[in-house]
């Protein structure tokens, strides 16, 4: 399975102290990568890193605010100069806010744009500059089922994830010629801390089970295979693609 091996590679995963980010970091480590965890809460980040180290994985911590362009650039450049190359970037940092569109606070709309879209640009650009000089690199952006579909109460979130999908295509268009593969994973509905309110809502869970052909919530571990594929040599000619991992929800009415 050498095509899928990540031995000798290093992966930075933003927003990786919990949920999808931590699951992806663990999966990449199990495939052989050294992983770099990122988040703003240094205590949570340290706990996540300790858990992965206890499993025998090589882990570094790189706390920075992914919405702060200068802080991102300083952190990535500093790491590259002192610790070594970041071969794989998983742009996972994100947030959600649920309010009917007519009542949606303007400040939360701006916060969603910064957290879900600007962070992908900031960290993607900072890492790509080093990847371009090496002639290779993998960037995986975490999009969403809302990249293609909308639901009531989350129009701004849907806006941001649509932007992530098109930013992914833009990255591929600009950077493929430099040897980078830039793709996105679009999760459906997964049982994560971000979705805790929905998971705990029996009416919503019942609706989701009927709406999704697979008939259930996704488990974060079920995103790992897609991430390993897009991080490995197995995807050497896959570029600008949005891979939906959603139990079939975007395939059906």
mmCIF file of C-alpha atoms in Angstrom:
data_model
loop_
_atom_site.group_PDB
_atom_site.id
_atom_site.type_symbol
_atom_site.label_atom_id
_atom_site.label_comp_id
_atom_site.label_asym_id
_atom_site.label_seq_id
_atom_site.Cartn_x
_atom_site.Cartn_y
_atom_site.Cartn_z
ATOM 1 C CA UNK A 1 0.000 0.000 0.000
ATOM 2 C CA UNK A 2 2.915 2.361 -0.705
ATOM 3 C CA UNK A 3 0.629 4.635 -2.723
ATOM 4 C CA UNK A 4 -1.152 5.576 0.501
ATOM 5 C CA UNK A 5 1.866 5.705 2.814
ATOM 6 C CA UNK A 6 2.628 9.047 4.445
ATOM 7 C CA UNK A 7 5.933 7.931 5.963
ATOM 8 C CA UNK A 8 8.460 10.758 5.918
ATOM 9 C CA UNK A 9 5.777 13.422 5.475
ATOM 10 C CA UNK A 10 4.673 16.114 7.915
ATOM 11 C CA UNK A 11 1.066 17.357 8.118
ATOM 12 C CA UNK A 12 -0.262 20.548 9.685
ATOM 13 C CA UNK A 13 -3.929 20.318 10.680
ATOM 14 C CA UNK A 14 -5.604 23.551 11.761
ATOM 15 C CA UNK A 15 -8.277 23.432 14.456
ATOM 16 C CA UNK A 16 -7.050 20.017 15.547
ATOM 17 C CA UNK A 17 -7.516 20.017 19.321
ATOM 18 C CA UNK A 18 -10.878 18.212 19.000
ATOM 19 C CA UNK A 19 -13.534 16.881 16.621
ATOM 20 C CA UNK A 20 -12.820 16.372 12.936
ATOM 21 C CA UNK A 21 -9.407 18.032 13.101
ATOM 22 C CA UNK A 22 -8.123 15.729 15.834
ATOM 23 C CA UNK A 23 -9.563 12.658 14.106
ATOM 24 C CA UNK A 24 -7.830 13.605 10.851
ATOM 25 C CA UNK A 25 -4.536 14.293 12.615
ATOM 26 C CA UNK A 26 -4.722 10.887 14.301
ATOM 27 C CA UNK A 27 -5.527 9.181 10.990
ATOM 28 C CA UNK A 28 -2.643 10.878 9.170
ATOM 29 C CA UNK A 29 -0.307 9.876 11.993
ATOM 30 C CA UNK A 30 -1.495 6.268 11.746
ATOM 31 C CA UNK A 31 -0.638 6.396 8.037
ATOM 32 C CA UNK A 32 2.932 7.366 8.931
ATOM 33 C CA UNK A 33 2.955 11.169 8.964
ATOM 34 C CA UNK A 34 4.410 13.373 11.651
ATOM 35 C CA UNK A 35 1.611 15.737 12.635
ATOM 36 C CA UNK A 36 1.528 19.374 13.691
ATOM 37 C CA UNK A 37 -1.505 20.303 15.758
ATOM 38 C CA UNK A 38 -2.899 23.830 15.684
ATOM 39 C CA UNK A 39 -5.439 25.757 17.716
ATOM 40 C CA UNK A 40 -5.818 28.901 19.805
ATOM 41 C CA UNK A 41 -6.473 27.156 23.137
ATOM 42 C CA UNK A 42 -3.013 26.024 24.191
ATOM 43 C CA UNK A 43 -4.293 23.849 27.039
ATOM 44 C CA UNK A 44 -6.638 21.866 24.772
ATOM 45 C CA UNK A 45 -3.885 21.650 22.176
ATOM 46 C CA UNK A 46 -1.456 20.234 24.735
ATOM 47 C CA UNK A 47 -4.009 17.628 25.840
ATOM 48 C CA UNK A 48 -4.622 16.533 22.247
ATOM 49 C CA UNK A 49 -0.900 16.318 21.547
ATOM 50 C CA UNK A 50 -0.313 14.287 24.712
ATOM 51 C CA UNK A 51 -3.029 11.832 23.688
ATOM 52 C CA UNK A 52 -1.453 11.287 20.263
ATOM 53 C CA UNK A 53 2.044 10.960 21.727
ATOM 54 C CA UNK A 54 0.742 8.329 24.132
ATOM 55 C CA UNK A 55 -0.318 6.353 21.057
ATOM 56 C CA UNK A 56 3.253 6.501 19.754
ATOM 57 C CA UNK A 57 2.913 9.253 17.170
ATOM 58 C CA UNK A 58 5.329 12.085 16.356
ATOM 59 C CA UNK A 59 3.506 15.299 17.252
ATOM 60 C CA UNK A 60 4.341 18.997 17.363
ATOM 61 C CA UNK A 61 2.186 21.875 18.589
ATOM 62 C CA UNK A 62 1.892 25.134 16.664
ATOM 63 C CA UNK A 63 -0.608 27.483 18.335
ATOM 64 C CA UNK A 64 -1.705 30.461 16.250
ATOM 65 C CA UNK A 65 -4.888 32.290 15.283
ATOM 66 C CA UNK A 66 -5.684 31.141 11.743
ATOM 67 C CA UNK A 67 -7.618 34.366 11.103
ATOM 68 C CA UNK A 68 -4.552 36.552 11.754
ATOM 69 C CA UNK A 69 -2.536 36.794 8.520
ATOM 70 C CA UNK A 70 0.673 38.051 10.129
ATOM 71 C CA UNK A 71 0.528 35.514 12.973
ATOM 72 C CA UNK A 72 -0.042 32.677 10.508
ATOM 73 C CA UNK A 73 2.870 33.745 8.328
ATOM 74 C CA UNK A 74 5.206 34.086 11.304
ATOM 75 C CA UNK A 75 4.215 30.690 12.732
ATOM 76 C CA UNK A 76 4.517 28.789 9.443
ATOM 77 C CA UNK A 77 7.755 30.479 8.382
ATOM 78 C CA UNK A 78 9.227 29.945 11.835
ATOM 79 C CA UNK A 79 8.299 26.274 11.878
ATOM 80 C CA UNK A 80 9.669 25.692 8.384
ATOM 81 C CA UNK A 81 12.993 27.310 9.290
ATOM 82 C CA UNK A 82 13.489 25.510 12.597
ATOM 83 C CA UNK A 83 11.571 22.216 12.401
ATOM 84 C CA UNK A 84 11.371 21.327 8.722
ATOM 85 C CA UNK A 85 8.968 21.134 5.798
ATOM 86 C CA UNK A 86 5.193 21.072 6.069
ATOM 87 C CA UNK A 87 4.301 18.657 3.256
ATOM 88 C CA UNK A 88 0.557 18.439 3.889
ATOM 89 C CA UNK A 89 -1.858 21.114 5.067
ATOM 90 C CA UNK A 90 -5.374 20.335 6.234
ATOM 91 C CA UNK A 91 -7.362 23.572 6.575
ATOM 92 C CA UNK A 92 -9.929 22.413 9.118
ATOM 93 C CA UNK A 93 -10.463 25.423 11.419
ATOM 94 C CA UNK A 94 -14.087 26.534 11.300
ATOM 95 C CA UNK A 95 -17.149 27.628 13.233
ATOM 96 C CA UNK A 96 -20.940 27.633 12.998
ATOM 97 C CA UNK A 97 -23.672 30.037 14.112
ATOM 98 C CA UNK A 98 -27.372 29.292 13.680
ATOM 99 C CA UNK A 99 -29.883 32.158 13.397
ATOM 100 C CA UNK A 100 -32.636 32.951 10.859
ATOM 101 C CA UNK A 101 -31.106 35.060 8.109
ATOM 102 C CA UNK A 102 -33.335 38.093 8.768
ATOM 103 C CA UNK A 103 -32.029 38.225 12.357
ATOM 104 C CA UNK A 104 -28.427 37.167 11.704
ATOM 105 C CA UNK A 105 -25.990 39.483 13.560
ATOM 106 C CA UNK A 106 -23.650 41.309 11.209
ATOM 107 C CA UNK A 107 -20.713 40.757 13.533
ATOM 108 C CA UNK A 108 -21.257 36.987 13.462
ATOM 109 C CA UNK A 109 -21.409 37.052 9.665
ATOM 110 C CA UNK A 110 -18.002 38.756 9.639
ATOM 111 C CA UNK A 111 -16.644 36.267 12.177
ATOM 112 C CA UNK A 112 -17.811 33.344 10.027
ATOM 113 C CA UNK A 113 -16.103 34.853 6.981
ATOM 114 C CA UNK A 114 -12.846 35.267 8.859
ATOM 115 C CA UNK A 115 -12.880 31.852 10.535
ATOM 116 C CA UNK A 116 -14.187 29.719 7.678
ATOM 117 C CA UNK A 117 -12.813 31.481 4.584
ATOM 118 C CA UNK A 118 -10.018 33.921 5.404
ATOM 119 C CA UNK A 119 -8.206 31.300 7.495
ATOM 120 C CA UNK A 120 -8.076 28.972 4.476
ATOM 121 C CA UNK A 121 -6.478 31.759 2.444
ATOM 122 C CA UNK A 122 -4.026 32.796 5.181
ATOM 123 C CA UNK A 123 -2.729 29.332 6.083
ATOM 124 C CA UNK A 124 -2.972 28.039 2.517
ATOM 125 C CA UNK A 125 -0.866 30.892 1.174
ATOM 126 C CA UNK A 126 1.710 30.681 3.970
ATOM 127 C CA UNK A 127 2.250 26.949 3.432
ATOM 128 C CA UNK A 128 2.022 27.090 -0.360
ATOM 129 C CA UNK A 129 4.908 29.548 -0.611
ATOM 130 C CA UNK A 130 7.200 26.898 0.851
ATOM 131 C CA UNK A 131 5.594 24.035 -1.069
ATOM 132 C CA UNK A 132 6.043 25.908 -4.368
ATOM 133 C CA UNK A 133 9.767 26.294 -3.753
ATOM 134 C CA UNK A 134 10.010 22.515 -3.226
ATOM 135 C CA UNK A 135 7.838 21.654 -6.234
ATOM 136 C CA UNK A 136 5.361 19.538 -4.276
ATOM 137 C CA UNK A 137 2.697 19.746 -1.591
ATOM 138 C CA UNK A 138 -0.800 18.729 -0.581
ATOM 139 C CA UNK A 139 -3.513 21.127 0.568
ATOM 140 C CA UNK A 140 -6.843 19.749 1.766
ATOM 141 C CA UNK A 141 -9.564 22.207 2.707
ATOM 142 C CA UNK A 142 -12.516 21.084 4.795
ATOM 143 C CA UNK A 143 -15.653 22.165 2.977
ATOM 144 C CA UNK A 144 -19.147 20.876 3.834
ATOM 145 C CA UNK A 145 -22.325 19.393 2.475
ATOM 146 C CA UNK A 146 -23.359 23.065 2.646
ATOM 147 C CA UNK A 147 -20.877 23.741 -0.155
ATOM 148 C CA UNK A 148 -23.644 22.351 -2.382
ATOM 149 C CA UNK A 149 -26.834 22.569 -0.299
ATOM 150 C CA UNK A 150 -28.554 25.032 2.043
ATOM 151 C CA UNK A 151 -30.706 24.668 5.152
ATOM 152 C CA UNK A 152 -32.732 27.244 7.083
ATOM 153 C CA UNK A 153 -30.881 29.255 9.698
ATOM 154 C CA UNK A 154 -27.316 28.859 8.401
ATOM 155 C CA UNK A 155 -27.186 30.955 5.220
ATOM 156 C CA UNK A 156 -23.909 32.713 6.169
ATOM 157 C CA UNK A 157 -22.266 29.370 6.991
ATOM 158 C CA UNK A 158 -23.452 28.054 3.631
ATOM 159 C CA UNK A 159 -21.929 31.152 2.033
ATOM 160 C CA UNK A 160 -18.559 30.462 3.630
ATOM 161 C CA UNK A 161 -18.463 26.814 2.657
ATOM 162 C CA UNK A 162 -19.411 27.645 -0.922
ATOM 163 C CA UNK A 163 -16.451 30.021 -0.895
ATOM 164 C CA UNK A 164 -14.153 27.291 0.439
ATOM 165 C CA UNK A 165 -15.154 25.100 -2.501
ATOM 166 C CA UNK A 166 -14.313 27.786 -5.041
ATOM 167 C CA UNK A 167 -11.134 28.846 -3.222
ATOM 168 C CA UNK A 168 -10.031 25.219 -3.475
ATOM 169 C CA UNK A 169 -10.549 25.325 -7.231
ATOM 170 C CA UNK A 170 -8.631 28.599 -7.381
ATOM 171 C CA UNK A 171 -5.723 27.135 -5.442
ATOM 172 C CA UNK A 172 -5.546 24.201 -7.826
ATOM 173 C CA UNK A 173 -5.725 26.490 -10.846
ATOM 174 C CA UNK A 174 -2.840 28.667 -9.617
ATOM 175 C CA UNK A 175 -0.654 26.086 -7.914
ATOM 176 C CA UNK A 176 -1.016 22.786 -9.808
ATOM 177 C CA UNK A 177 1.719 23.905 -12.210
ATOM 178 C CA UNK A 178 4.059 24.100 -9.204
ATOM 179 C CA UNK A 179 3.425 20.458 -8.233
ATOM 180 C CA UNK A 180 0.743 21.058 -5.589
ATOM 181 C CA UNK A 181 -2.521 19.130 -5.313
ATOM 182 C CA UNK A 182 -5.272 21.242 -3.740
ATOM 183 C CA UNK A 183 -8.554 19.521 -2.973
ATOM 184 C CA UNK A 184 -11.411 19.620 -0.481
ATOM 185 C CA UNK A 185 -13.311 17.145 1.658
ATOM 186 C CA UNK A 186 -16.981 18.021 2.121
ATOM 187 C CA UNK A 187 -18.383 16.205 5.173
ATOM 188 C CA UNK A 188 -22.076 15.587 5.547
ATOM 189 C CA UNK A 189 -23.585 15.458 9.031
ATOM 190 C CA UNK A 190 -21.080 14.132 11.558
ATOM 191 C CA UNK A 191 -21.339 13.671 15.292
ATOM 192 C CA UNK A 192 -18.921 16.398 16.425
ATOM 193 C CA UNK A 193 -18.831 19.122 19.116
ATOM 194 C CA UNK A 194 -19.806 21.639 16.400
ATOM 195 C CA UNK A 195 -23.017 19.674 15.793
ATOM 196 C CA UNK A 196 -23.763 18.839 19.426
ATOM 197 C CA UNK A 197 -27.008 20.842 19.477
ATOM 198 C CA UNK A 198 -28.300 18.946 16.440
ATOM 199 C CA UNK A 199 -27.118 15.536 17.635
ATOM 200 C CA UNK A 200 -29.014 16.112 20.884
ATOM 201 C CA UNK A 201 -32.202 17.160 19.068
ATOM 202 C CA UNK A 202 -34.309 13.991 18.547
ATOM 203 C CA UNK A 203 -36.467 15.666 15.882
ATOM 204 C CA UNK A 204 -33.451 16.746 13.854
ATOM 205 C CA UNK A 205 -31.746 13.364 14.162
ATOM 206 C CA UNK A 206 -34.936 11.640 13.009
ATOM 207 C CA UNK A 207 -35.140 14.001 10.010
ATOM 208 C CA UNK A 208 -31.478 13.432 9.157
ATOM 209 C CA UNK A 209 -31.771 9.657 9.287
ATOM 210 C CA UNK A 210 -34.657 9.813 6.815
ATOM 211 C CA UNK A 211 -32.935 12.377 4.584
ATOM 212 C CA UNK A 212 -29.581 10.556 4.359
ATOM 213 C CA UNK A 213 -29.500 7.370 2.237
ATOM 214 C CA UNK A 214 -27.091 5.793 4.746
ATOM 215 C CA UNK A 215 -29.702 6.469 7.447
ATOM 216 C CA UNK A 216 -27.403 7.782 10.173
ATOM 217 C CA UNK A 217 -24.944 10.385 11.390
ATOM 218 C CA UNK A 218 -21.373 10.016 10.162
ATOM 219 C CA UNK A 219 -18.516 9.089 12.480
ATOM 220 C CA UNK A 220 -15.456 11.343 12.307
ATOM 221 C CA UNK A 221 -13.215 8.324 11.687
ATOM 222 C CA UNK A 222 -15.032 7.855 8.372
ATOM 223 C CA UNK A 223 -13.355 11.008 7.039
ATOM 224 C CA UNK A 224 -9.862 9.635 7.552
ATOM 225 C CA UNK A 225 -9.671 7.505 4.401
ATOM 226 C CA UNK A 226 -10.531 10.447 2.173
ATOM 227 C CA UNK A 227 -7.896 12.572 3.912
ATOM 228 C CA UNK A 228 -5.185 9.924 3.549
ATOM 229 C CA UNK A 229 -6.043 9.514 -0.138
ATOM 230 C CA UNK A 230 -5.808 13.248 -0.829
ATOM 231 C CA UNK A 231 -2.595 13.504 1.229
ATOM 232 C CA UNK A 232 -0.817 10.646 -0.515
ATOM 233 C CA UNK A 233 0.726 9.841 -3.881
ATOM 234 C CA UNK A 234 -2.496 7.999 -4.723
ATOM 235 C CA UNK A 235 -4.032 11.395 -5.598
ATOM 236 C CA UNK A 236 -1.111 12.741 -7.659
ATOM 237 C CA UNK A 237 -3.392 13.797 -10.554
ATOM 238 C CA UNK A 238 -6.418 14.836 -8.496
ATOM 239 C CA UNK A 239 -6.699 18.617 -8.329
ATOM 240 C CA UNK A 240 -9.459 21.105 -7.537
ATOM 241 C CA UNK A 241 -11.802 18.281 -6.539
ATOM 242 C CA UNK A 242 -14.460 18.433 -3.809
ATOM 243 C CA UNK A 243 -14.909 14.972 -2.314
ATOM 244 C CA UNK A 244 -18.272 14.616 -0.570
ATOM 245 C CA UNK A 245 -18.281 12.205 2.352
ATOM 246 C CA UNK A 246 -21.921 12.475 3.277
ATOM 247 C CA UNK A 247 -23.688 9.117 3.292
ATOM 248 C CA UNK A 248 -25.271 9.989 -0.062
ATOM 249 C CA UNK A 249 -27.172 13.102 1.048
ATOM 250 C CA UNK A 250 -26.071 15.188 -1.959
ATOM 251 C CA UNK A 251 -26.991 12.374 -4.333
ATOM 252 C CA UNK A 252 -30.666 12.157 -3.427
ATOM 253 C CA UNK A 253 -33.835 14.214 -3.061
#
